[in-house]
Coordinates of C-alpha atoms in Angstrom, one line a residue:
M1 CA 105.0 112.4 31.4
Q2 CA 102.2 110.9 31.3
L3 CA 101.7 106.6 31.9
D4 CA 100.1 104.6 28.7
K5 CA 97.4 102.9 30.2
S6 CA 96.4 102.0 26.2
S7 CA 96.0 98.2 24.6
N8 CA 98.1 97.5 22.4
E9 CA 99.5 94.5 20.0
F10 CA 102.2 94.0 22.5
Q11 CA 99.8 94.3 26.0
E12 CA 99.7 90.4 26.9
N13 CA 99.3 90.6 30.8
D14 CA 96.8 89.8 32.5
A15 CA 95.0 89.7 36.1
S16 CA 97.2 86.2 37.1
C17 CA 100.2 88.1 36.3
L18 CA 99.4 90.2 39.8
S19 CA 101.4 88.4 43.1
N20 CA 102.3 90.4 46.6
S21 CA 104.5 92.3 47.2
G22 CA 104.2 94.5 44.6
R23 CA 105.5 92.0 42.2
L24 CA 104.3 92.2 38.6
C25 CA 104.9 89.4 35.2
Y26 CA 105.0 90.5 31.9
L27 CA 103.7 87.6 29.4
L28 CA 106.3 88.0 26.9
R29 CA 106.7 85.9 23.9
D30 CA 109.5 83.5 23.4
H31 CA 111.3 84.0 20.7
K32 CA 112.8 80.4 20.6
Y33 CA 109.8 78.1 21.5
G34 CA 107.0 80.2 20.7
S35 CA 105.1 80.3 24.2
L36 CA 104.5 82.7 26.4
T37 CA 106.6 83.0 29.6
Q38 CA 105.6 84.7 32.2
L39 CA 108.7 87.0 33.6
S40 CA 108.0 87.9 37.2
F41 CA 109.9 91.4 38.3
S42 CA 109.8 93.5 42.2
L43 CA 109.7 96.8 42.1
L44 CA 112.8 97.3 44.6
H45 CA 115.0 95.5 42.8
V46 CA 114.8 98.4 40.5
I47 CA 115.4 100.7 43.0
S48 CA 118.9 98.6 44.3
S49 CA 120.9 99.8 40.8
L50 CA 124.1 101.0 39.3
C51 CA 126.7 103.1 41.0
T52 CA 128.2 103.9 44.4
F53 CA 130.6 106.6 45.8
L54 CA 133.2 105.2 48.6
F55 CA 135.9 105.7 50.8
H56 CA 134.7 109.5 51.3
P57 CA 135.6 111.2 54.9
R58 CA 132.8 112.8 56.5
H59 CA 134.4 113.0 60.4
S60 CA 136.3 111.4 62.7
F61 CA 136.0 109.1 65.4
T62 CA 137.4 108.1 68.6
N63 CA 138.8 103.9 68.2
E64 CA 139.1 101.3 70.5
E65 CA 142.7 102.2 71.5
G66 CA 141.9 106.1 71.8
E67 CA 143.2 106.7 67.7
E68 CA 141.4 109.4 65.9
E69 CA 140.2 107.9 62.4
R70 CA 138.2 109.1 59.5
G71 CA 134.7 108.0 59.7
L72 CA 132.7 107.0 55.7
A73 CA 129.2 108.3 57.0
A74 CA 128.3 109.2 54.0
A75 CA 129.2 108.8 50.0
L76 CA 130.4 111.5 47.3
Q77 CA 128.3 114.0 44.8
P78 CA 125.9 112.1 42.3
I79 CA 127.4 110.9 38.8
V80 CA 124.8 112.9 36.6
I81 CA 124.9 112.4 32.8
E82 CA 125.5 115.9 30.4
G83 CA 126.1 114.9 27.4
T84 CA 127.4 111.7 26.0
D85 CA 129.5 111.9 29.7
F86 CA 129.1 110.9 32.9
I87 CA 130.0 114.0 35.1
N88 CA 131.2 114.2 38.8
S89 CA 127.8 116.8 40.0
A90 CA 130.3 118.1 43.0
T91 CA 133.7 119.0 40.6
G92 CA 132.2 119.1 36.9
A93 CA 134.8 116.7 36.0
R94 CA 134.2 113.6 33.3
V95 CA 133.7 111.1 35.3
Q96 CA 135.4 106.7 33.3
I97 CA 134.2 103.7 35.0
V98 CA 137.2 102.0 36.1
G99 CA 134.5 99.6 37.0
V100 CA 134.2 95.2 38.1
A101 CA 131.2 93.1 38.4
Y102 CA 130.3 92.1 41.7
Q103 CA 128.9 89.0 42.6
P104 CA 130.7 87.1 45.2
G105 CA 129.6 83.1 44.7
G106 CA 127.7 83.9 41.5
S107 CA 124.0 82.9 40.5
S108 CA 124.3 80.9 44.9
G109 CA 125.3 84.8 45.7
Y110 CA 121.8 85.7 45.7
S111 CA 119.5 83.5 47.9
P112 CA 116.7 84.9 49.2
S113 CA 116.1 81.7 51.3
T114 CA 119.4 82.0 53.6
G115 CA 119.0 85.7 53.6
V116 CA 122.6 86.1 51.8
D117 CA 123.6 88.3 48.9
P118 CA 126.4 90.7 47.8
L119 CA 125.9 93.5 49.4
S120 CA 124.3 92.9 52.8
D121 CA 127.7 92.0 54.9
G122 CA 129.4 94.4 55.7
P123 CA 132.5 93.7 56.9
T124 CA 133.4 91.2 53.5
C125 CA 132.2 94.3 51.9
L126 CA 135.0 96.4 53.2
R127 CA 137.8 93.9 52.8
D128 CA 136.6 93.8 49.1
A129 CA 136.5 97.6 48.8
A130 CA 139.9 97.8 49.8
L131 CA 140.9 95.5 48.3
M132 CA 139.6 97.7 44.3
Q133 CA 140.9 100.7 46.0
R134 CA 144.5 99.1 45.6
L135 CA 143.3 98.4 41.3
G136 CA 141.8 101.9 41.2
I137 CA 138.3 101.1 40.9
N138 CA 135.4 103.1 40.5
A139 CA 132.4 101.1 40.3
I140 CA 131.2 98.0 40.9
R141 CA 128.1 96.2 39.2
V142 CA 125.7 94.1 40.9
Y143 CA 123.6 91.2 39.6
N144 CA 120.9 90.3 41.9
V145 CA 120.4 91.9 45.6
N146 CA 117.8 91.1 48.2
P147 CA 115.0 93.6 48.7
D148 CA 114.1 92.9 52.3
L149 CA 117.4 92.7 53.3
N150 CA 119.8 95.0 55.1
H151 CA 122.2 96.9 53.2
N152 CA 123.0 100.5 54.8
L153 CA 126.4 99.5 55.4
V154 CA 126.9 98.8 52.5
V155 CA 124.8 101.1 49.9
E156 CA 121.8 103.2 50.7
A157 CA 118.9 100.9 49.7
F158 CA 118.7 102.1 47.2
K159 CA 117.7 105.0 45.6
E160 CA 118.1 106.9 49.1
F161 CA 122.0 106.9 48.0
P162 CA 124.1 109.7 46.7
N163 CA 125.9 107.0 45.4
T164 CA 124.0 105.0 43.1
M165 CA 124.7 106.2 40.0
A166 CA 122.2 103.9 37.4
F167 CA 119.9 101.0 36.9
F168 CA 119.9 98.6 34.1
A169 CA 116.6 98.0 32.5
G170 CA 118.3 95.3 31.0
N171 CA 121.6 92.4 30.1
E172 CA 121.7 91.1 26.4
V173 CA 117.3 90.6 26.2
I174 CA 118.1 91.0 22.2
D175 CA 121.3 88.9 21.3
D176 CA 120.6 87.8 17.9
F177 CA 117.5 88.2 15.6
E178 CA 115.4 85.6 16.8
S179 CA 115.1 88.0 20.5
S180 CA 115.3 91.0 19.0
V181 CA 111.3 91.1 18.4
N182 CA 111.7 91.9 22.3
A183 CA 113.5 95.2 21.5
P184 CA 109.8 97.4 22.1
Y185 CA 109.4 95.4 24.7
M186 CA 112.9 96.4 26.8
R187 CA 111.6 100.3 25.5
A188 CA 108.4 99.7 27.4
V189 CA 110.4 98.0 30.7
T190 CA 112.7 101.6 30.3
R191 CA 109.8 103.4 30.2
D192 CA 108.3 102.3 32.8
L193 CA 111.4 102.0 35.2
K194 CA 112.1 106.2 34.2
L195 CA 108.6 106.5 35.3
Y196 CA 108.8 105.3 38.2
I197 CA 111.6 106.8 40.0
A198 CA 110.9 109.8 38.2
A199 CA 107.8 110.1 40.7
N200 CA 109.0 108.4 44.0
S201 CA 112.6 108.8 44.5
P202 CA 114.6 112.4 45.6
R203 CA 116.3 112.3 43.1
Y204 CA 116.7 111.1 39.0
I205 CA 118.5 107.9 38.7
P206 CA 119.9 107.3 35.0
V207 CA 118.3 103.6 33.5
G208 CA 120.2 102.0 31.1
Y209 CA 120.4 98.9 28.5
S210 CA 123.6 96.5 28.6
A211 CA 124.1 94.7 25.3
A212 CA 125.4 91.7 24.3
D213 CA 128.5 92.3 21.7
V214 CA 127.1 90.5 18.9
R215 CA 128.1 93.0 15.8
D216 CA 125.4 91.9 13.4
I217 CA 122.3 93.5 15.6
L218 CA 124.3 95.5 18.1
E219 CA 124.1 99.0 16.6
D220 CA 120.2 98.2 15.5
S221 CA 119.9 97.6 19.5
W222 CA 121.8 100.7 20.6
N223 CA 119.6 103.3 17.3
Y224 CA 116.4 101.4 18.5
L225 CA 117.2 101.9 22.7
Q226 CA 118.5 106.1 22.0
C227 CA 115.7 107.4 18.9
T228 CA 113.0 109.6 20.3
T229 CA 109.9 108.9 19.3
T230 CA 108.9 112.2 20.5
G231 CA 111.3 114.8 19.1
D232 CA 113.3 115.4 22.2
A233 CA 115.4 114.0 24.4
G234 CA 113.2 113.8 27.1
D235 CA 111.7 110.8 25.9
A236 CA 110.8 108.1 28.4
S237 CA 111.1 105.4 27.1
R238 CA 114.7 106.4 25.3
V239 CA 117.5 105.2 27.4
D240 CA 119.4 107.5 29.2
L241 CA 122.8 105.3 28.6
F242 CA 124.1 102.5 26.8
A243 CA 126.1 99.3 27.3
L244 CA 127.8 96.3 26.2
N245 CA 129.7 93.5 27.5
S246 CA 132.4 93.1 25.7
Y247 CA 134.8 90.7 24.9
S248 CA 136.4 90.7 21.7
W249 CA 139.8 91.7 23.1
C250 CA 141.7 88.3 24.1
G251 CA 145.1 88.4 25.7
N252 CA 147.6 90.1 23.4
A253 CA 145.1 91.3 20.1
T254 CA 145.5 94.5 18.9
Y255 CA 142.9 97.9 18.9
R256 CA 142.1 96.8 14.8
S257 CA 142.3 93.2 15.5
S258 CA 139.7 93.6 18.3
G259 CA 137.2 95.1 16.6
Y260 CA 137.3 97.8 19.6
D261 CA 138.4 100.7 16.6
I262 CA 134.8 99.5 15.6
L263 CA 133.4 100.0 18.4
T264 CA 134.3 103.8 18.9
S265 CA 133.6 104.5 15.1
T266 CA 130.3 103.1 15.7
F267 CA 129.8 104.8 18.6
A268 CA 131.3 108.0 17.9
S269 CA 127.9 109.6 16.8
S270 CA 125.7 108.3 20.3
S271 CA 123.4 110.9 22.6
V272 CA 123.8 108.4 25.1
P273 CA 126.8 108.0 27.3
V274 CA 128.4 104.2 26.2
F275 CA 130.6 102.2 28.0
L276 CA 131.8 98.5 28.0
S277 CA 129.4 96.9 30.8
E278 CA 131.4 93.4 30.9
Y279 CA 134.7 92.6 29.6
G280 CA 137.8 90.2 30.1
C281 CA 138.3 87.5 27.8
N282 CA 139.6 84.7 29.5
E283 CA 140.3 82.8 26.4
V284 CA 144.0 82.8 26.7
D285 CA 147.0 80.4 28.2
G286 CA 147.6 80.9 32.2
P287 CA 146.6 84.6 33.8
R288 CA 144.9 87.6 31.7
P289 CA 147.0 90.1 30.6
W290 CA 144.8 93.3 30.6
T291 CA 146.2 94.6 27.5
E292 CA 143.4 96.5 26.3
I293 CA 143.7 98.7 29.2
A294 CA 146.1 100.5 28.0
A295 CA 143.5 101.0 24.4
L296 CA 140.0 101.6 26.6
Y297 CA 141.5 104.4 29.0
G298 CA 143.3 105.7 25.8
E299 CA 143.0 109.2 24.0
E300 CA 141.4 107.6 21.2
M301 CA 138.6 105.4 22.8
R302 CA 138.1 107.9 25.5
E303 CA 136.5 109.9 22.8
T304 CA 133.6 107.8 22.2
M305 CA 133.3 105.4 25.5
S306 CA 133.1 106.2 29.4
G307 CA 135.1 103.1 30.6
G308 CA 134.5 99.7 31.5
V309 CA 133.6 97.0 34.3
V310 CA 136.3 94.0 34.4
Y311 CA 134.5 90.5 34.2
E312 CA 135.0 89.3 37.3
W313 CA 135.0 90.2 41.1
T314 CA 135.4 86.7 42.8
Q315 CA 136.5 83.0 41.1
E316 CA 133.7 80.7 40.0
E317 CA 133.2 78.1 38.1
N318 CA 133.8 80.3 34.7
N319 CA 136.9 81.0 35.3
Y320 CA 137.0 84.6 35.6
G321 CA 138.1 85.7 38.9
L322 CA 140.1 88.0 40.5
V323 CA 140.5 86.9 43.5
E324 CA 139.3 83.5 45.4
L325 CA 137.4 82.9 48.4
S326 CA 138.7 80.1 50.7
D327 CA 136.2 77.9 52.7
N328 CA 136.9 79.9 56.4
G329 CA 136.1 83.0 54.8
D330 CA 140.0 84.2 54.2
I331 CA 140.6 85.7 50.2
Q332 CA 143.6 84.9 48.0
L333 CA 144.7 87.8 45.1
M334 CA 145.0 86.0 41.9
E335 CA 147.4 86.4 39.4
N336 CA 145.0 88.1 37.7
Y337 CA 144.5 91.1 40.0
N338 CA 148.0 91.2 39.9
N339 CA 148.0 91.8 36.0
L340 CA 145.3 93.9 36.0
Q341 CA 146.8 96.4 39.7
T342 CA 150.1 96.7 36.6
Q343 CA 147.8 97.7 33.7
L344 CA 146.1 100.4 35.7
G345 CA 148.9 101.4 36.8
L346 CA 150.4 102.8 34.5
L347 CA 147.7 105.2 33.5
D348 CA 146.9 108.7 34.4
F349 CA 144.4 109.3 37.3
T350 CA 144.3 112.4 37.3
V351 CA 143.4 112.8 33.5
L352 CA 140.8 110.5 33.6
E353 CA 139.3 111.7 36.4
G354 CA 140.2 115.2 36.2
Q355 CA 138.9 116.2 31.9
P356 CA 136.5 118.6 32.2
G357 CA 133.6 118.1 30.8
R358 CA 132.5 118.2 26.9
N359 CA 129.6 120.3 27.3
R360 CA 128.6 118.7 24.2
P361 CA 124.8 118.9 22.7
V362 CA 123.2 116.2 21.4
T363 CA 120.2 115.3 19.5
P364 CA 119.0 111.9 19.4
P365 CA 117.7 110.1 16.2
T366 CA 114.5 110.5 15.8
C367 CA 112.8 107.2 15.9
E368 CA 112.3 105.5 11.8
A369 CA 112.4 102.6 10.3
S370 CA 114.7 104.5 8.2
L371 CA 117.5 104.1 11.3
I372 CA 117.1 100.3 10.9
Q373 CA 119.9 98.2 9.0
N374 CA 118.8 94.9 9.3
T375 CA 115.1 94.1 7.9
T376 CA 114.4 91.4 10.3
F377 CA 115.1 93.6 13.3
P378 CA 111.8 95.5 14.7
T379 CA 110.9 98.6 13.4
N380 CA 108.0 98.9 15.3
F381 CA 108.4 101.9 17.6
T382 CA 104.5 100.5 19.6
L383 CA 105.1 99.9 22.5
P384 CA 103.6 97.4 25.2
A385 CA 101.2 99.5 27.6
T386 CA 101.8 100.3 31.4
P387 CA 100.1 97.7 33.2
A388 CA 97.9 98.5 34.8
E389 CA 98.9 97.4 38.0
A390 CA 102.6 98.4 37.2
V391 CA 100.6 102.3 37.0
T392 CA 98.9 101.6 40.4
L393 CA 102.4 101.0 41.8
I394 CA 104.3 103.8 39.6
E395 CA 101.7 106.2 40.9
N396 CA 101.1 104.9 44.8
S397 CA 105.1 103.4 45.6
L398 CA 104.6 100.4 47.2
D399 CA 103.8 99.8 50.7
G400 CA 106.6 98.8 53.3
A401 CA 109.8 99.1 50.8
N402 CA 112.6 99.1 52.7
Q403 CA 114.1 102.9 52.6
G404 CA 117.9 103.0 53.0
R405 CA 119.6 105.0 55.2
L406 CA 123.2 106.8 55.8
V407 CA 125.2 105.5 58.4
T408 CA 129.1 105.6 60.4
L409 CA 131.6 102.9 60.0
T410 CA 132.8 103.0 63.2
S411 CA 136.3 101.4 61.6
L412 CA 137.8 101.2 57.7
R413 CA 140.5 98.5 59.0
V414 CA 139.7 95.2 57.7
E415 CA 139.5 92.0 60.0
Q416 CA 139.4 89.1 57.8
G417 CA 142.4 87.2 56.6
V418 CA 143.8 88.5 53.1
Q419 CA 146.7 87.1 51.0
D420 CA 148.4 87.7 48.3
A421 CA 148.9 85.8 44.5
G422 CA 151.8 83.9 46.9
G423 CA 150.0 82.6 50.0
A424 CA 152.0 85.8 52.0
D425 CA 149.4 87.6 54.7
I426 CA 148.4 90.9 54.0
V427 CA 148.6 93.2 56.6
N428 CA 147.3 96.3 57.8
L429 CA 144.6 96.1 54.8
A430 CA 141.6 99.4 55.3
V431 CA 139.9 101.5 52.7
E432 CA 141.5 105.0 52.8
P433 CA 139.4 107.9 52.7
V434 CA 139.5 110.2 49.9
E435 CA 139.4 113.8 50.2
D436 CA 137.3 115.9 47.8
G437 CA 138.2 116.5 44.7
E438 CA 141.5 113.5 45.0
V439 CA 141.6 110.7 42.8
N440 CA 141.8 107.4 43.8
S441 CA 144.5 105.8 42.2
P442 CA 145.8 102.4 41.8
T443 CA 149.4 104.3 42.7
R444 CA 147.8 105.2 46.3
T445 CA 150.1 103.3 49.3
G446 CA 148.9 101.5 52.2
N447 CA 146.7 99.2 52.7
G448 CA 149.1 96.9 53.3
G449 CA 151.8 98.3 51.5
P450 CA 152.8 100.3 49.0
S451 CA 151.0 99.2 45.4
T452 CA 152.8 96.8 43.4
S453 CA 151.2 98.9 40.3
G454 CA 153.7 99.8 37.7
T455 CA 153.9 103.8 38.6
G456 CA 154.1 106.1 35.1
T457 CA 152.2 108.2 33.5
A458 CA 151.3 106.9 30.2
T459 CA 147.9 107.3 28.5
G460 CA 147.7 104.7 26.3
S461 CA 146.2 105.4 22.8
G462 CA 143.0 103.7 21.5
A463 CA 145.6 102.9 18.2
S464 CA 148.9 102.5 19.3
G465 CA 147.6 100.9 21.9
S466 CA 148.6 96.7 21.9
A467 CA 145.9 96.7 24.8
S468 CA 139.4 94.4 25.4
E469 CA 118.4 88.4 31.5
T470 CA 115.5 89.5 31.1
G471 CA 114.8 93.1 31.9
A472 CA 112.6 93.9 34.7
A473 CA 109.1 93.6 33.1
S474 CA 107.4 97.0 33.1
L475 CA 108.9 97.5 36.6
V476 CA 112.2 95.7 37.8
G477 CA 113.2 92.6 37.3
V478 CA 115.6 90.0 39.2
K479 CA 117.8 88.9 36.1
A480 CA 116.9 91.9 34.1
G481 CA 119.1 94.9 33.9
G482 CA 122.2 96.3 36.2
V483 CA 123.8 98.8 38.5
V484 CA 127.0 99.8 38.8
V485 CA 128.2 100.3 41.8
G486 CA 130.9 100.8 43.2
I487 CA 134.6 102.9 45.0
L488 CA 133.2 105.4 42.3
G489 CA 129.7 104.2 41.9
L490 CA 127.4 101.0 41.6
L491 CA 125.9 99.6 38.9
M492 CA 123.6 97.0 39.3
N493 CA 120.9 94.0 37.2
L494 CA 117.7 95.3 37.8

């Protein structure tokens, strides 16, 4: 892949955009106010994204009581993309994302001035991983991290870690017809992220986009970002995956009333994997019932989609939480957590995680005006050039950047206080290492007692189930994109 150093009509950056620590900015025309807005990004944020595997044993150690325990020293094999599937590179099995959005503390959970971010507190992440394991969660999406902090106890910072699954170049950057002017910009961001990863990462990590589920522009956004300008899948500006934040399934909706049937048919011809990067409508009376689970992971949707990410882990002002944090550091499960556990427990995880990859050859559509349906959506595939400063960073990497490393956790036991939804203490909570080839199912026992989720093996059917900003400019964005991280993988925003 060659860097594009030429200038064109989209190029808006100037010398004032370069700041310290390898941070760049990009001038993007504000579609709502008609002014130029300076967007600042750090390359380190790109390297801290998507899918992290946990619960994998590497060796044993002896604890203070003289008992032998298994240590968590390394992650599972990386997830790779083959056609429209996520594939476990060790087993060849297709992977369905069973994820949760993870940003404890909300926007205040990322505070560079105080040295706080979601993935720098090892004991807290261990506690949350144990609780996620009870749900069968295999991935988390993280929105913001501080690149100056040490994340070795949680995820390996991040391109060095085999459990980083992917990066999001942008999150809902295009959310109406006016903002669709940003589409060429998002392809340029994707291109420069992929060029940096190819030049500086020990392995290739996919880059995708997380879209707003605005049906008027959704299909055009997907086609614009998945198409190729080079005639093959090797186009560096083309996304490796496409995701959407969809809240169309509320309460006890159905596959058709929610519009899930339309999503399934729309993306049936996708040339890249597609999944829900956020879901979980809270416009209901009482706790969310999570009836969309049966459809999302049912046979019909599973043919097109690769799972989804529940929004969100901790209870914040927006009232989407599964658990609630207390001022003393304890955590209490909510009925939202229990209901989700029940619905996920009805799935057959050996089917979800044990099917072989489909090895279906895909040919991306050619980028041309006829691909776009709406006359207000861009049909120009000429992209902003890579800024000169970004070219330097891509070719020379970033001096002094944190390099993650694998470490051994000396204990997998949770020390913080954890209460169930009724206020009773949950005891003996711990992460249970999962052996190679073993499926992390919500019906597993342990972690403070048997799981209370259902033990049925229904996989659900899409048709029959009753069962729902700104991208990194040219390199990495603090508020852009996303990454899937978690028990199976890590998804983070860039």
